[in-house]
Short mmCIF file of C-alpha atoms and ligand atoms in Angstrom, two decimals:
data_model
loop_
_atom_site.label_atom_id
_atom_site.label_comp_id
_atom_site.label_asym_id
_atom_site.label_seq_id
_atom_site.Cartn_x
_atom_site.Cartn_y
_atom_site.Cartn_z
CA MET A 1 -77.66 -89.07 -14.65
CA ALA A 2 -77.56 -90.02 -18.25
CA GLY A 3 -75.12 -92.81 -19.07
CA PRO A 4 -72.74 -92.41 -22.05
CA GLU A 5 -74.14 -92.13 -25.76
CA PRO A 6 -74.62 -95.42 -27.62
CA LEU A 7 -71.37 -96.20 -29.54
CA PHE A 8 -73.64 -97.33 -32.46
CA ASP A 9 -76.80 -96.54 -34.35
CA LYS A 10 -77.47 -100.00 -35.51
CA ILE A 11 -75.67 -103.19 -34.32
CA ALA A 12 -76.58 -106.66 -36.37
CA LEU A 13 -76.17 -109.71 -34.41
CA ILE A 14 -75.89 -112.61 -37.16
CA GLY A 15 -76.17 -115.69 -34.72
CA ILE A 16 -77.79 -115.51 -31.36
CA GLY A 17 -76.61 -118.36 -29.49
CA LEU A 18 -74.65 -118.11 -26.02
CA ILE A 19 -72.27 -115.42 -27.49
CA GLY A 20 -74.71 -113.69 -29.69
CA SER A 21 -77.55 -113.61 -26.75
CA SER A 22 -74.88 -112.29 -24.28
CA LEU A 23 -73.71 -109.63 -26.65
CA ALA A 24 -77.66 -108.65 -27.05
CA ARG A 25 -78.00 -108.58 -23.27
CA VAL A 26 -74.78 -106.33 -22.47
CA VAL A 27 -75.62 -104.09 -25.41
CA ARG A 28 -79.24 -103.41 -24.21
CA ARG A 29 -78.24 -103.28 -20.57
CA ASP A 30 -75.49 -100.62 -21.19
CA ASN A 31 -77.12 -98.83 -24.04
CA LEU A 32 -74.39 -99.51 -26.41
CA ALA A 33 -76.46 -99.39 -29.65
CA ARG A 34 -79.76 -97.47 -30.44
CA HIS A 35 -81.02 -100.68 -32.53
CA ILE A 36 -80.22 -104.37 -32.09
CA ALA A 37 -80.99 -106.44 -35.22
CA ILE A 38 -81.24 -110.03 -34.65
CA ALA A 39 -80.63 -112.66 -37.46
CA THR A 40 -80.46 -116.52 -36.83
CA ARG A 41 -80.75 -119.58 -39.21
CA SER A 42 -84.08 -121.03 -37.86
CA GLU A 43 -87.20 -119.89 -37.19
CA LYS A 44 -87.32 -121.83 -33.80
CA THR A 45 -84.11 -119.78 -32.41
CA LEU A 46 -85.55 -116.58 -33.79
CA ALA A 47 -88.67 -117.01 -31.85
CA ARG A 48 -87.04 -117.62 -28.63
CA ALA A 49 -84.90 -114.53 -28.93
CA ARG A 50 -87.99 -112.67 -29.60
CA GLU A 51 -89.45 -114.06 -26.50
CA LEU A 52 -86.51 -113.13 -24.58
CA GLY A 53 -86.84 -109.64 -26.07
CA LEU A 54 -83.03 -109.85 -27.06
CA GLY A 55 -83.43 -106.95 -29.73
CA ASP A 56 -85.55 -104.54 -31.70
CA SER A 57 -85.84 -106.61 -34.86
CA TYR A 58 -85.87 -110.01 -35.82
CA THR A 59 -85.17 -112.02 -39.15
CA THR A 60 -83.91 -115.22 -40.37
CA ASP A 61 -82.55 -113.39 -43.01
CA ALA A 62 -78.76 -112.07 -41.98
CA ALA A 63 -78.45 -109.58 -45.21
CA GLN A 64 -81.72 -108.03 -43.84
CA ALA A 65 -79.98 -107.82 -40.34
CA ALA A 66 -76.96 -106.24 -41.70
CA LYS A 67 -78.50 -103.73 -44.05
CA ASP A 68 -77.65 -99.94 -42.47
CA ALA A 69 -75.97 -101.82 -39.59
CA ASP A 70 -72.55 -99.71 -38.28
CA LEU A 71 -71.53 -102.85 -36.59
CA VAL A 72 -72.18 -106.53 -37.57
CA ILE A 73 -70.89 -109.20 -35.34
CA VAL A 74 -71.03 -112.85 -36.70
CA SER A 75 -71.34 -115.25 -34.00
CA VAL A 76 -71.89 -118.66 -35.78
CA PRO A 77 -69.93 -122.08 -35.83
CA VAL A 78 -66.67 -120.95 -37.55
CA GLY A 79 -67.17 -123.45 -40.29
CA SER A 80 -70.45 -121.47 -41.47
CA SER A 81 -68.63 -117.83 -41.49
CA GLY A 82 -67.71 -117.83 -45.08
CA ASP A 83 -71.64 -118.44 -46.08
CA VAL A 84 -72.73 -115.64 -43.69
CA ALA A 85 -69.95 -113.22 -45.07
CA LYS A 86 -71.24 -114.09 -48.75
CA GLU A 87 -74.70 -113.45 -47.55
CA ILE A 88 -74.32 -110.06 -45.96
CA ALA A 89 -71.63 -108.43 -48.46
CA PRO A 90 -73.89 -107.08 -50.98
CA VAL A 91 -75.68 -104.95 -48.38
CA LEU A 92 -72.94 -103.88 -45.99
CA LYS A 93 -72.92 -100.12 -45.79
CA PRO A 94 -69.52 -98.18 -46.44
CA GLY A 95 -67.61 -97.59 -43.03
CA ALA A 96 -69.42 -100.54 -41.55
CA ILE A 97 -67.26 -102.66 -39.29
CA VAL A 98 -67.66 -106.28 -39.48
CA THR A 99 -66.35 -108.49 -36.65
CA ASP A 100 -66.84 -112.17 -35.64
CA VAL A 101 -66.43 -114.29 -32.54
CA GLY A 102 -64.95 -117.41 -33.85
CA SER A 103 -62.60 -119.49 -31.69
CA THR A 104 -60.15 -120.16 -34.83
CA LYS A 105 -58.78 -117.02 -36.85
CA ARG A 106 -56.88 -118.11 -39.71
CA SER A 107 -59.79 -119.97 -41.27
CA VAL A 108 -62.40 -117.37 -40.32
CA ILE A 109 -60.30 -114.96 -42.17
CA ALA A 110 -59.79 -117.02 -45.47
CA GLN A 111 -63.42 -117.65 -45.47
CA MET A 112 -64.74 -114.05 -44.67
CA ALA A 113 -62.05 -111.77 -46.08
CA PRO A 114 -62.72 -112.38 -49.50
CA HIS A 115 -66.15 -111.26 -49.58
CA MET A 116 -65.84 -108.06 -47.80
CA PRO A 117 -66.29 -104.92 -49.94
CA ALA A 118 -63.93 -102.40 -50.05
CA GLY A 119 -64.73 -99.41 -47.65
CA VAL A 120 -65.92 -102.05 -44.98
CA HIS A 121 -63.92 -102.47 -41.94
CA PHE A 122 -63.41 -106.22 -41.49
CA ILE A 123 -61.57 -106.79 -37.88
CA PRO A 124 -61.63 -110.51 -36.87
CA GLY A 125 -62.17 -111.18 -33.14
CA HIS A 126 -62.45 -113.72 -30.54
CA PRO A 127 -64.02 -113.24 -26.97
CA LEU A 128 -62.02 -115.67 -24.67
CA ALA A 129 -65.15 -116.09 -22.73
CA GLY A 130 -68.10 -119.19 -22.63
CA THR A 131 -69.36 -121.67 -21.06
CA GLU A 132 -70.62 -125.55 -21.95
CA LYS A 133 -74.06 -124.12 -22.67
CA SER A 134 -75.42 -122.84 -26.04
CA GLY A 135 -78.58 -121.28 -27.43
CA PRO A 136 -80.28 -118.06 -26.58
CA ASP A 137 -81.26 -118.97 -23.11
CA ALA A 138 -77.57 -119.61 -22.19
CA GLY A 139 -76.28 -116.06 -22.60
CA PHE A 140 -75.76 -113.34 -19.96
CA ALA A 141 -74.66 -109.92 -19.75
CA ASP A 142 -71.80 -110.40 -17.55
CA LEU A 143 -70.24 -113.23 -19.51
CA PHE A 144 -67.37 -110.75 -20.97
CA GLU A 145 -66.62 -109.01 -17.67
CA ASN A 146 -63.11 -109.15 -16.99
CA ARG A 147 -62.36 -111.60 -19.88
CA TRP A 148 -59.89 -111.19 -22.71
CA CYS A 149 -61.11 -110.30 -26.26
CA ILE A 150 -58.22 -110.97 -28.91
CA PHE A 151 -58.30 -108.99 -32.44
CA THR A 152 -56.24 -110.24 -34.99
CA PRO A 153 -56.37 -107.30 -37.70
CA LEU A 154 -55.51 -107.72 -40.92
CA PRO A 155 -52.47 -105.54 -42.59
CA GLY A 156 -53.80 -101.89 -43.16
CA THR A 157 -56.89 -102.01 -40.95
CA ASP A 158 -57.94 -98.45 -40.04
CA PRO A 159 -56.94 -97.64 -36.73
CA ALA A 160 -59.76 -95.54 -35.92
CA ALA A 161 -62.25 -98.42 -36.55
CA LEU A 162 -59.90 -100.74 -34.38
CA GLU A 163 -60.21 -98.40 -31.67
CA ARG A 164 -64.22 -98.05 -32.00
CA LEU A 165 -64.44 -101.98 -31.76
CA SER A 166 -62.12 -101.99 -29.16
CA GLU A 167 -64.05 -99.47 -27.24
CA PHE A 168 -67.10 -101.66 -27.65
CA TRP A 169 -65.42 -104.63 -26.20
CA ARG A 170 -64.16 -102.57 -23.38
CA ARG A 171 -67.81 -101.41 -22.65
CA CYS A 172 -68.74 -105.37 -22.76
CA GLY A 173 -66.63 -105.56 -19.72
CA SER A 174 -63.58 -107.30 -21.96
CA ASN A 175 -59.52 -106.27 -21.93
CA ILE A 176 -58.08 -105.94 -25.45
CA ASP A 177 -55.22 -107.90 -27.19
CA THR A 178 -54.06 -108.13 -30.71
CA MET A 179 -52.19 -110.87 -32.28
CA ASP A 180 -51.29 -112.44 -35.27
CA PRO A 181 -53.86 -115.07 -36.41
CA ASP A 182 -51.53 -117.84 -36.65
CA HIS A 183 -50.28 -117.03 -33.22
CA HIS A 184 -53.91 -116.85 -32.14
CA ASP A 185 -54.69 -120.50 -33.18
CA LYS A 186 -51.49 -121.66 -31.51
CA VAL A 187 -52.38 -120.18 -28.32
CA LEU A 188 -55.89 -121.40 -28.33
CA ALA A 189 -54.99 -124.79 -29.34
CA ILE A 190 -53.33 -125.38 -25.98
CA VAL A 191 -55.16 -123.10 -23.77
CA SER A 192 -58.63 -123.83 -24.99
CA HIS A 193 -58.91 -126.73 -27.95
CA LEU A 194 -56.47 -129.26 -26.32
CA PRO A 195 -58.53 -129.29 -22.92
CA HIS A 196 -61.70 -129.58 -24.76
CA ILE A 197 -60.43 -132.49 -26.89
CA ILE A 198 -58.83 -134.19 -23.78
CA ALA A 199 -62.19 -133.92 -21.90
CA TYR A 200 -64.16 -135.34 -24.67
CA ASN A 201 -61.54 -138.38 -25.19
CA ILE A 202 -61.66 -139.09 -21.13
CA VAL A 203 -65.50 -139.02 -21.02
CA GLY A 204 -65.74 -141.00 -24.19
CA THR A 205 -63.26 -143.74 -22.64
CA ALA A 206 -64.99 -143.71 -19.46
CA ASN A 207 -68.12 -144.29 -21.43
CA ASP A 208 -66.75 -147.35 -23.24
CA LEU A 209 -64.86 -149.00 -20.11
CA GLU A 210 -66.20 -152.53 -19.62
CA ALA A 211 -64.47 -153.15 -16.24
CA VAL A 212 -66.33 -150.11 -14.55
CA THR A 213 -69.69 -149.72 -14.84
CA GLN A 214 -71.38 -146.50 -16.38
CA SER A 215 -73.41 -146.11 -12.91
CA GLU A 216 -69.91 -146.11 -11.01
CA VAL A 217 -68.77 -143.49 -13.48
CA ILE A 218 -71.53 -141.21 -12.47
CA LYS A 219 -71.97 -142.14 -9.19
CA TYR A 220 -68.48 -141.37 -8.17
CA SER A 221 -67.90 -138.67 -10.54
CA ALA A 222 -67.06 -136.12 -8.11
CA SER A 223 -63.36 -137.78 -7.30
CA GLY A 224 -62.45 -135.62 -10.99
CA PHE A 225 -64.33 -136.90 -13.55
CA ARG A 226 -66.93 -134.46 -13.23
CA ASP A 227 -64.69 -131.69 -13.70
CA PHE A 228 -63.72 -133.22 -17.31
CA THR A 229 -67.72 -133.61 -18.24
CA ARG A 230 -68.36 -129.97 -18.01
CA LEU A 231 -66.10 -129.17 -20.76
CA ALA A 232 -66.94 -132.30 -22.68
CA ALA A 233 -70.95 -131.28 -22.66
CA SER A 234 -69.77 -128.22 -25.04
CA ASP A 235 -71.52 -127.65 -28.27
CA PRO A 236 -70.93 -130.64 -30.81
CA THR A 237 -71.29 -128.31 -33.77
CA MET A 238 -69.18 -125.79 -32.54
CA TRP A 239 -66.54 -128.17 -31.51
CA ARG A 240 -66.21 -130.14 -34.72
CA ASP A 241 -65.92 -126.92 -36.45
CA VAL A 242 -62.87 -126.00 -34.19
CA CYS A 243 -61.03 -129.19 -34.78
CA LEU A 244 -61.83 -129.00 -38.27
CA HIS A 245 -60.48 -125.37 -38.73
CA ASN A 246 -57.40 -125.06 -36.67
CA LYS A 247 -56.32 -128.60 -37.68
CA ASP A 248 -52.65 -127.75 -37.93
CA ALA A 249 -52.13 -126.17 -34.62
CA ILE A 250 -54.26 -128.60 -32.81
CA LEU A 251 -52.21 -131.71 -34.21
CA GLU A 252 -48.96 -129.97 -33.25
CA MET A 253 -50.01 -129.44 -29.69
CA LEU A 254 -51.69 -133.14 -29.63
CA ALA A 255 -48.35 -134.44 -30.67
CA ARG A 256 -46.20 -132.60 -27.77
CA PHE A 257 -49.01 -133.49 -25.41
CA SER A 258 -48.82 -137.28 -26.17
CA GLU A 259 -44.68 -136.82 -25.91
CA ASP A 260 -45.22 -135.43 -22.43
CA LEU A 261 -48.22 -138.10 -21.40
CA ALA A 262 -45.77 -141.03 -22.42
CA SER A 263 -43.27 -139.63 -20.17
CA LEU A 264 -45.61 -139.38 -17.44
CA GLN A 265 -46.65 -142.95 -18.15
CA ARG A 266 -42.66 -144.09 -17.78
CA ALA A 267 -42.41 -142.17 -14.67
CA ILE A 268 -45.51 -144.08 -13.13
CA ARG A 269 -44.27 -147.50 -14.52
CA TRP A 270 -40.73 -146.94 -12.97
CA GLY A 271 -41.90 -145.80 -9.88
CA ASP A 272 -40.17 -142.20 -10.41
CA GLY A 273 -42.00 -140.26 -7.41
CA ASP A 274 -39.62 -137.35 -7.65
CA LYS A 275 -40.52 -136.97 -11.28
CA LEU A 276 -44.36 -137.01 -10.54
CA PHE A 277 -43.90 -134.70 -7.37
CA ASP A 278 -42.03 -132.13 -9.57
CA LEU A 279 -44.53 -132.28 -12.17
CA PHE A 280 -47.51 -131.97 -9.65
CA THR A 281 -45.76 -129.13 -7.73
CA HIS A 282 -45.52 -126.90 -11.29
CA THR A 283 -48.94 -127.64 -12.34
CA ARG A 284 -50.50 -126.71 -8.83
CA ALA A 285 -48.50 -123.28 -9.37
CA VAL A 286 -49.97 -122.60 -12.69
CA ARG A 287 -53.26 -122.75 -11.00
CA ARG A 288 -52.43 -120.30 -8.31
CA SER A 289 -51.35 -117.83 -11.32
CA ILE A 290 -54.37 -118.06 -13.12
CA ILE A 291 -56.29 -117.14 -9.89
CA GLU A 292 -53.98 -114.35 -9.24
CA ALA A 293 -54.47 -113.04 -12.62
CA GLY A 294 -58.08 -112.74 -11.81
CA GLN A 295 -59.18 -115.74 -14.46
CA GLU A 296 -60.49 -117.91 -11.80
CA ILE A 297 -61.58 -117.72 -8.27
CA ASP A 298 -60.47 -120.16 -5.50
CA VAL A 299 -63.60 -121.65 -4.18
CA PRO A 300 -65.00 -125.31 -4.66
CA ASP A 301 -66.39 -126.55 -7.81
CA PHE A 302 -63.90 -124.67 -9.95
CA GLY A 303 -66.12 -121.48 -8.79
CA ARG A 304 -68.18 -121.87 -11.74
CA GLN A 305 -71.68 -121.24 -10.10
CA ALA A 306 -69.92 -118.25 -8.51
CA ILE A 307 -68.63 -117.07 -11.82
CA GLU A 308 -71.68 -117.77 -13.76
CA HIS A 309 -74.14 -116.32 -11.21
CA PRO A 310 -72.21 -113.70 -9.49
CA ARG A 311 -73.92 -112.79 -6.32
CA LYS A 312 -75.14 -109.09 -6.27
P1 NAP B 1 -74.45 -121.57 -30.46
O1 NAP B 1 -74.90 -121.09 -28.99
O2 NAP B 1 -74.50 -123.04 -30.68
O3 NAP B 1 -75.20 -120.56 -31.21
C1 NAP B 1 -75.00 -120.81 -32.62
C2 NAP B 1 -75.50 -119.63 -33.24
O4 NAP B 1 -75.19 -119.80 -34.75
C3 NAP B 1 -77.22 -119.86 -33.42
O5 NAP B 1 -77.84 -118.58 -33.58
C4 NAP B 1 -77.11 -120.77 -34.68
O6 NAP B 1 -78.74 -120.61 -35.31
C5 NAP B 1 -76.38 -120.12 -35.44
N1 NAP B 1 -75.96 -121.04 -36.43
C6 NAP B 1 -75.67 -122.32 -36.56
N2 NAP B 1 -74.94 -123.14 -37.44
C7 NAP B 1 -75.37 -122.34 -38.46
C8 NAP B 1 -75.13 -122.36 -39.75
N3 NAP B 1 -74.57 -123.37 -40.38
N4 NAP B 1 -75.32 -121.03 -40.58
C9 NAP B 1 -75.82 -119.87 -40.14
N5 NAP B 1 -75.92 -119.65 -38.30
C10 NAP B 1 -75.86 -120.72 -38.05
O7 NAP B 1 -73.06 -121.01 -30.38
P2 NAP B 1 -71.78 -120.16 -29.36
O8 NAP B 1 -71.43 -120.85 -28.50
O9 NAP B 1 -72.60 -118.72 -29.46
O10 NAP B 1 -70.96 -119.83 -30.65
C11 NAP B 1 -70.96 -119.02 -31.55
C12 NAP B 1 -69.40 -118.77 -32.20
O11 NAP B 1 -68.74 -118.25 -31.18
C13 NAP B 1 -68.65 -119.81 -32.56
O12 NAP B 1 -67.98 -119.65 -33.88
C14 NAP B 1 -67.55 -120.12 -31.36
O13 NAP B 1 -66.37 -120.62 -32.02
C15 NAP B 1 -67.52 -119.06 -30.70
N6 NAP B 1 -67.07 -118.74 -29.40
C16 NAP B 1 -67.82 -119.51 -28.42
C17 NAP B 1 -67.52 -119.73 -27.39
C18 NAP B 1 -68.24 -120.79 -26.15
O14 NAP B 1 -67.71 -121.03 -25.29
N7 NAP B 1 -69.19 -121.16 -26.44
C19 NAP B 1 -66.37 -118.84 -26.70
C20 NAP B 1 -65.93 -117.93 -27.78
C21 NAP B 1 -66.41 -117.94 -28.79
P3 NAP B 1 -79.85 -121.50 -35.25
O15 NAP B 1 -80.07 -121.84 -33.76
O16 NAP B 1 -81.21 -120.50 -35.64
O17 NAP B 1 -79.55 -122.84 -36.17
#
């Protein structure tokens, strides 16, 4: 029996790294578009995307890919989204939907919205799905399965366009939420940006220690350190841009984090075992709630292997 009709005639994927190539794979697998146009900055990444057979047409010219597209998805580091918007703006067809996947929203809106022509539906988005890997080889069609995709629509957004884009993401496997951009940036600062910054920091500290050798850090890493190194292996360009483009919310959360860390430090110094036990009991419950919400599975190694490579 034939599956459902494609949702779009032509989808343009601008940026074909982890997120863009995962979209290409799910769009192809589930027949969500008749034509997938791929654009990326470098010839090298473009050649790899072509080898992997991720699309129907390939170019290093974002405007060429965006021309005649019904849906344009910009999946580049957030600091580059303004340049891409400027490049594609002159060719966008009236009625087209333009969205992005950037990890920060206020800054992306400030960069992209001014370039968007009248009659084009610009709907900022952010799929809360990823890994520490990057590039076109890193993507997989199941990446968005049972993950949230948050839209931060601008005032006056056409409800029909929003529904069409929501349906696209639902067909990619995601659950949909909408949020005010500033609120999105605060929420993401605590659930994503701070954990990555803490991971970068702790791995950096361990690397700089003189009392413990680097080979000991590696050898005994399974005691906890290893779990931080996964986050700290994330793409440097992407995370540099996240830090620069969600500065206010990240600094606010870091201030709160430092206060709480000082309080924990005091409890350890004064041997306040009750305080430590209470905190560690509460935090254990948080992990249980995440498992119950289906956002993690309760197997060793934090379940990454099982999540990223589900057994068929
Ligand atoms: P990625 O794997 O590193 O791929 C980045 C893509 O953007 C590549 O096609 C790259 O092109 C292109 N690019 C890099 N710099 C560019 C520039 N200055 N101008 C134009 N294109 C440029 O990155 P990703 O993980 O897919 O992330 C893409 C976006 O998704 C980011 O905004 C990130 O915040 C967001 N996001 C990421 C995750 C995650 O876990 N990784 C999760 C949710 C959202 P070349 O290779 O040809 O240079």
